[in-house]
PDB file of C-alpha atoms in Angstrom:
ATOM      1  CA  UNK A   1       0.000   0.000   0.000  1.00 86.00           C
ATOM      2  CA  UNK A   2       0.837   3.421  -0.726  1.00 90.00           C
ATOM      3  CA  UNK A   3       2.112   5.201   2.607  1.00 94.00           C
ATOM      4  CA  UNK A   4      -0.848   7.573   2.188  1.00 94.00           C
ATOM      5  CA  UNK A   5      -3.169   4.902   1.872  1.00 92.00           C
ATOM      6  CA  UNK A   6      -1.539   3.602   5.201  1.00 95.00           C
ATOM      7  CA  UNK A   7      -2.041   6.814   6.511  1.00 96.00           C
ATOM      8  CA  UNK A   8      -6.060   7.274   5.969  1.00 95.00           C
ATOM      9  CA  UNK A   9      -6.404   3.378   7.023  1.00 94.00           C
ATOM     10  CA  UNK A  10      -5.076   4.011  10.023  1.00 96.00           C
ATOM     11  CA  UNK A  11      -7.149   7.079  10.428  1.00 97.00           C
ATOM     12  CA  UNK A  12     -10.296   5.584   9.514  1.00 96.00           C
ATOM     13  CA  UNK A  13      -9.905   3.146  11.508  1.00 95.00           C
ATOM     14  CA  UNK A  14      -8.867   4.871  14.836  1.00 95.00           C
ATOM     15  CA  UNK A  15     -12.144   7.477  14.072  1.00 96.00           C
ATOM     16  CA  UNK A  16     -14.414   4.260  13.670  1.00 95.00           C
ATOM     17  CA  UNK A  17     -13.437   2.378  16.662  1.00 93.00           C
ATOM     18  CA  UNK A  18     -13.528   5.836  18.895  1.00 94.00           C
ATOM     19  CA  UNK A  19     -17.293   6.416  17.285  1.00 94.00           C
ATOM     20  CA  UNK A  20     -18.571   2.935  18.191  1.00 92.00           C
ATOM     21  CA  UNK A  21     -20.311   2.689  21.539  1.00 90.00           C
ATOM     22  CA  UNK A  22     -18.497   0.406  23.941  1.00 86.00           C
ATOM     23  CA  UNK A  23     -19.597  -0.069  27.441  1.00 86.00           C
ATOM     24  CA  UNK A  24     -17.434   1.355  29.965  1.00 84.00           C
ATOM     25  CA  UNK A  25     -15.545   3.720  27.517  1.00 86.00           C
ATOM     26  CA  UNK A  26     -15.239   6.828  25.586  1.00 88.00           C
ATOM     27  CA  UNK A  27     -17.586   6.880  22.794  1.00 84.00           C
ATOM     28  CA  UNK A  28     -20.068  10.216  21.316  1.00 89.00           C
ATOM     29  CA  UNK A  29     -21.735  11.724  23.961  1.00 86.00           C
ATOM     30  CA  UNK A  30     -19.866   9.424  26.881  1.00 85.00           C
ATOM     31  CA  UNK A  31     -16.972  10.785  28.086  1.00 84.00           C
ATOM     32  CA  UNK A  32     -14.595  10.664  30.955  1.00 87.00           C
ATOM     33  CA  UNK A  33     -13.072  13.232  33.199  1.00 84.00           C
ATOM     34  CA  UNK A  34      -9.760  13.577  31.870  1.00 87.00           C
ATOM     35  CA  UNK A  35     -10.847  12.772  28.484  1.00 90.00           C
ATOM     36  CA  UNK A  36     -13.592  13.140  25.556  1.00 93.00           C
ATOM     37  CA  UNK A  37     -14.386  11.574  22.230  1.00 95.00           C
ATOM     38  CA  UNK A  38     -12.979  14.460  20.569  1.00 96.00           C
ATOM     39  CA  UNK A  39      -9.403  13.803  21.648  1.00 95.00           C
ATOM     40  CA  UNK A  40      -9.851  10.521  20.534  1.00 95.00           C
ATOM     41  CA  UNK A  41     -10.574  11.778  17.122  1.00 96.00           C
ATOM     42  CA  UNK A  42      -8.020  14.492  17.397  1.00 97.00           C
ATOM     43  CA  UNK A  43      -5.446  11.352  18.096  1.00 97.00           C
ATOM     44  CA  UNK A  44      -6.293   9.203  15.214  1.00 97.00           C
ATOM     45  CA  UNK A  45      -5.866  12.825  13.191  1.00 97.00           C
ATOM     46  CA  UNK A  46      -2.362  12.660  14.668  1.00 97.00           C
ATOM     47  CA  UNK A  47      -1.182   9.520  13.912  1.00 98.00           C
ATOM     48  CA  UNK A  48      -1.401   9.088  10.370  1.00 97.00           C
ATOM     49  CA  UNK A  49       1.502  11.368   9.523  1.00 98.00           C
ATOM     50  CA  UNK A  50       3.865   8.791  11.636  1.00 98.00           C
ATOM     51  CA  UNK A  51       2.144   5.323  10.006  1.00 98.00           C
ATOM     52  CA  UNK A  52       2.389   7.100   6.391  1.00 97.00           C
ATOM     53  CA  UNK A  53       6.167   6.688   7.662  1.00 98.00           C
ATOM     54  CA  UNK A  54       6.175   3.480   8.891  1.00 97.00           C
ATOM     55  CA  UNK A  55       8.196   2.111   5.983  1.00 96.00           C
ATOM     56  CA  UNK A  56      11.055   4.649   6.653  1.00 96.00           C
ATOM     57  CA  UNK A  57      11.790   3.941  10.519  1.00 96.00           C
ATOM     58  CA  UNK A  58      11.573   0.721  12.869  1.00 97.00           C
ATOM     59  CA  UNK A  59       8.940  -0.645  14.651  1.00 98.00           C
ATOM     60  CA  UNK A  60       9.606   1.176  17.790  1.00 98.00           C
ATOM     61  CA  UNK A  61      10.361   4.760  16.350  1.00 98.00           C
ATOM     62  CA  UNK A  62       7.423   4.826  15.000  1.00 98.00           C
ATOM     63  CA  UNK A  63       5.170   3.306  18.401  1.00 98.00           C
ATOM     64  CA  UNK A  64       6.752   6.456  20.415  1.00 98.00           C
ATOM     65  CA  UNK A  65       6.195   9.098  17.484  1.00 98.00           C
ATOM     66  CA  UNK A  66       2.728   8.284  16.829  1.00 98.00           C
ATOM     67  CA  UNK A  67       2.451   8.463  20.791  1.00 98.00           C
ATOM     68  CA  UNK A  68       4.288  11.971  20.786  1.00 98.00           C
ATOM     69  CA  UNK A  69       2.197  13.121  18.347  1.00 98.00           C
ATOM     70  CA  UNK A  70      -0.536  12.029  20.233  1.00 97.00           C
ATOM     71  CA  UNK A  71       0.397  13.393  23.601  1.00 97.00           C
ATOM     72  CA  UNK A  72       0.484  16.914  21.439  1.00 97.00           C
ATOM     73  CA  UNK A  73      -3.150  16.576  20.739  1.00 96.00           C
ATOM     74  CA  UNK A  74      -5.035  14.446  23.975  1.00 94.00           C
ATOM     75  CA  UNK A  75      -4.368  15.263  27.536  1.00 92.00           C
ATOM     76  CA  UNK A  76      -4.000  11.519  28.195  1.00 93.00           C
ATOM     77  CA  UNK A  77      -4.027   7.753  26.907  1.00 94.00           C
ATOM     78  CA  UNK A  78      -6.470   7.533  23.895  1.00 94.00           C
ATOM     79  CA  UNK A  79      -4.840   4.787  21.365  1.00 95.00           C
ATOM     80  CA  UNK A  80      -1.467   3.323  22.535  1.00 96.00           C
ATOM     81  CA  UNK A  81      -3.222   0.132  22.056  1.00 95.00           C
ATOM     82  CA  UNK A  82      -4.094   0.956  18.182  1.00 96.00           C
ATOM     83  CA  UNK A  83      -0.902   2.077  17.768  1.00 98.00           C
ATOM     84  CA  UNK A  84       0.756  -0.587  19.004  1.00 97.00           C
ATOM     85  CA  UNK A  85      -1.099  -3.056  16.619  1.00 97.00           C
ATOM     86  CA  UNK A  86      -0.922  -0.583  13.704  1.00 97.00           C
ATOM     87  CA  UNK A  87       3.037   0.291  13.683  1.00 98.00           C
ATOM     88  CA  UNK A  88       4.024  -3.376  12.596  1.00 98.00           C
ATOM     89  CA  UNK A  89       0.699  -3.297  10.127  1.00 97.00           C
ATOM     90  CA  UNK A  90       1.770  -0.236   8.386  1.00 97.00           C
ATOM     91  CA  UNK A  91       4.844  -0.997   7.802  1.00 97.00           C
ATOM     92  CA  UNK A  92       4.757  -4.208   6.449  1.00 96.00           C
ATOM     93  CA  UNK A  93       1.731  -2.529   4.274  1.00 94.00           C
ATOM     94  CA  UNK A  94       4.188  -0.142   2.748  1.00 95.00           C
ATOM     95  CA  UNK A  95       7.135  -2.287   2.444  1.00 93.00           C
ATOM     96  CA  UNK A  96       4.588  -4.940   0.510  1.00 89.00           C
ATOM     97  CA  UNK A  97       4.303  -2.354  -2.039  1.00 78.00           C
ATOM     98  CA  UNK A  98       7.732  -0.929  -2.283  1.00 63.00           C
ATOM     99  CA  UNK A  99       9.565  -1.403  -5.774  1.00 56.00           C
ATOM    100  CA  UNK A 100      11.229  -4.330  -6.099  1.00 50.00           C
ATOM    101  CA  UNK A 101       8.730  -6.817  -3.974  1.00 46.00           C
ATOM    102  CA  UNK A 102       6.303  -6.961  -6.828  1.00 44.00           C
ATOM    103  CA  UNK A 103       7.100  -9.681  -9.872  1.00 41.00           C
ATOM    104  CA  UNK A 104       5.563  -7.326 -11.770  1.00 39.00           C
ATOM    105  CA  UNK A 105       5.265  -3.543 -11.434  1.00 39.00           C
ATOM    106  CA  UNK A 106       1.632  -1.728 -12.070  1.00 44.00           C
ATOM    107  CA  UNK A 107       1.220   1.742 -12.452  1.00 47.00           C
ATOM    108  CA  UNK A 108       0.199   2.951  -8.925  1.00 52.00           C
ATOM    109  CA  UNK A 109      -0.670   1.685  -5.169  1.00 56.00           C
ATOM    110  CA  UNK A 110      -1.022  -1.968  -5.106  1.00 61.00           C
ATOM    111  CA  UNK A 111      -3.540  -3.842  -2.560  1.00 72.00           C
ATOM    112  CA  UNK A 112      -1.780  -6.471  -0.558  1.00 81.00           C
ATOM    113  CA  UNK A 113      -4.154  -9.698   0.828  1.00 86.00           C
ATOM    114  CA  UNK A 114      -4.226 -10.908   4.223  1.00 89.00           C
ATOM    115  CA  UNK A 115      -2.058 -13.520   3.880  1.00 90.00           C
ATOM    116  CA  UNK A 116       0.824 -11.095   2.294  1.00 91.00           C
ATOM    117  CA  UNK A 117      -0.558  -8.217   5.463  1.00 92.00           C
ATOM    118  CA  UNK A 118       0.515 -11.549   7.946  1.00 94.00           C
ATOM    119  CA  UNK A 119       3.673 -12.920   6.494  1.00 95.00           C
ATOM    120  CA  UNK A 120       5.080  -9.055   6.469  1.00 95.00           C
ATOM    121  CA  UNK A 121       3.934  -8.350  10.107  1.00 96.00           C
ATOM    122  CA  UNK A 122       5.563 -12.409  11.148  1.00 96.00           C
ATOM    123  CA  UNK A 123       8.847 -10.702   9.002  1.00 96.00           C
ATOM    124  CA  UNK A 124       8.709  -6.918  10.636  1.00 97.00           C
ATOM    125  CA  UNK A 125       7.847  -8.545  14.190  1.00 96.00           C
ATOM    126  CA  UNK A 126      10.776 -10.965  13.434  1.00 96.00           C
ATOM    127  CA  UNK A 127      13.412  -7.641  12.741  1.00 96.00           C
ATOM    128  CA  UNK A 128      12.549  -5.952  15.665  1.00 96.00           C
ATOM    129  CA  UNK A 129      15.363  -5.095  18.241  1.00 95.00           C
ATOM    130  CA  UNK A 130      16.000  -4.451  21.504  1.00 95.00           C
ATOM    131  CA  UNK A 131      16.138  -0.608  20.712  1.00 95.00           C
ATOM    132  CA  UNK A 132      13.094  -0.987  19.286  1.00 96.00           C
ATOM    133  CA  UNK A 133      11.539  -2.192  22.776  1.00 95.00           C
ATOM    134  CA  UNK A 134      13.299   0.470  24.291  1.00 95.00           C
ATOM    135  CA  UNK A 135      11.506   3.250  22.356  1.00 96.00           C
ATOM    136  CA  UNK A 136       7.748   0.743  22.757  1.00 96.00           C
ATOM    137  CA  UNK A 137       8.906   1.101  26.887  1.00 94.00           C
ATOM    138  CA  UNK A 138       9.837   4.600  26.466  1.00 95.00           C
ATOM    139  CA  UNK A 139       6.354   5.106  24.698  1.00 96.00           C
ATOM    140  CA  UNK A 140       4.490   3.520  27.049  1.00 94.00           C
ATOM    141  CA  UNK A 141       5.994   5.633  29.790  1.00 93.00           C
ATOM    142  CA  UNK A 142       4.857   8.773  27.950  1.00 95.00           C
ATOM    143  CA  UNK A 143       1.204   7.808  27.024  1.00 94.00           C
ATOM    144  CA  UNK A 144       0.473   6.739  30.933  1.00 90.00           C
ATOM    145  CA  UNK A 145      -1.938   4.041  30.490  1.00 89.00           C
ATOM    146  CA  UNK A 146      -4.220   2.960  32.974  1.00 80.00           C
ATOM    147  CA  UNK A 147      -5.258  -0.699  33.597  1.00 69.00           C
ATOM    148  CA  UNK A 148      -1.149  -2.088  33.269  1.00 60.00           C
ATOM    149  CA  UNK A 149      -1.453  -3.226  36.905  1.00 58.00           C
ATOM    150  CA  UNK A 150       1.968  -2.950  39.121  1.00 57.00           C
ATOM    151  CA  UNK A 151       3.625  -5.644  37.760  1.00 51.00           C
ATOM    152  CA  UNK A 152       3.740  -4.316  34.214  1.00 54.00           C
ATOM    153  CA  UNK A 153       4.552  -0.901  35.581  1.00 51.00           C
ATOM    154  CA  UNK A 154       7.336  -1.918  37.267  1.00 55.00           C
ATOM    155  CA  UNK A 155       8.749  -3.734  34.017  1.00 58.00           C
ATOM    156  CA  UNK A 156       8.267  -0.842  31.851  1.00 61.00           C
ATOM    157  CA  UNK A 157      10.015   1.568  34.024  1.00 60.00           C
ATOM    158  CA  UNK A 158      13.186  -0.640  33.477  1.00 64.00           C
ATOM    159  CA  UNK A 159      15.352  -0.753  30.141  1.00 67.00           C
ATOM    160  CA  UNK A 160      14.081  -3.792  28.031  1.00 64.00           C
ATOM    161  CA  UNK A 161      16.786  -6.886  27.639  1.00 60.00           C
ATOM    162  CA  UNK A 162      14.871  -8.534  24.206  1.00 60.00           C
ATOM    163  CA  UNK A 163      13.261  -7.247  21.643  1.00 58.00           C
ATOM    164  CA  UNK A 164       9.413  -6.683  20.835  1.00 58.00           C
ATOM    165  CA  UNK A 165       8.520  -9.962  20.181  1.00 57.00           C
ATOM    166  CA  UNK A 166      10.244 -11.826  22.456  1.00 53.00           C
TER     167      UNK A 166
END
């Protein structure tokens, strides 16, 4: 996919899952104290300049800009979660369409299927590296989420030994 196309999917998708009603959670007309439905539309707005560079950077660069970018927009956790999920995605998105991976090149963006979406995540998951945890801990630190529990707290304040998929 064309790092634009990346870009609006991941938009799209952050606006749709912030606009469906979910018990318990932000959705239109539910919000919480420190945070509405608007900044959760204001933070899928914010990522999609970081996952239309997904191809260009690691894994983990791109989990703690799209969570900068977010933390510029939303006074607190709205989509570490999503953006966890989507930095591998997009990137093995992009790089499915980059010159060279095609047998033969068409004339604009290409669609990728499922099975080419999950072999390039298994490959980008397999690449990551320890500095790429790093910057996922680092990241995590900044967007504050609630719900981790003590435990996970605790690890994430440390310096990570393996990488993401370990």
């Amino acid at each position: 996919m064309a790092p634009e196309s990346v870009a609006t999917a991941a938009q799209l998708a952050c606006l749709l899952e912030a606009s469906a009603p979910k018990p318990g959670n932000v959705s239109p007309g539910r919000h919480f104290h420190d945070t509405r439905y608007e900044d959760f539309l204001a933070s899928a707005a914010a990522i999609g300049p970081v996952m239309a560079l997904a191809g260009q950077r690691p894994v983990g660069p791109t989990v703690l800009a799209a969570v900068e970018a977010t933390a510029r927009w939303a006074p607190a956790n709205t989509n570490l979660g999503i953006i966890l999920l989507f930095a591998p995605l997009a990137r093995a998105a992009i790089e499915a369409s980059l010159p060279g991976t095609d047998e033969i090149l068409s004339p604009g963006p290409r669609s990728i299927s499922i099975a080419e979406l999950r072999e390039g995540t298994e490959a980008v998951l397999a690449a990551t590296t320890v500095a790429d945890a790093r910057a996922v801990y680092a990241a995590i630190r900044l967007a504050r989420p609630g719900g981790l529990g003590a435990p996970m707290r605790r690890t994430c304040a440390t310096s990570p030994m393996r990488r993401c998929r370990s």
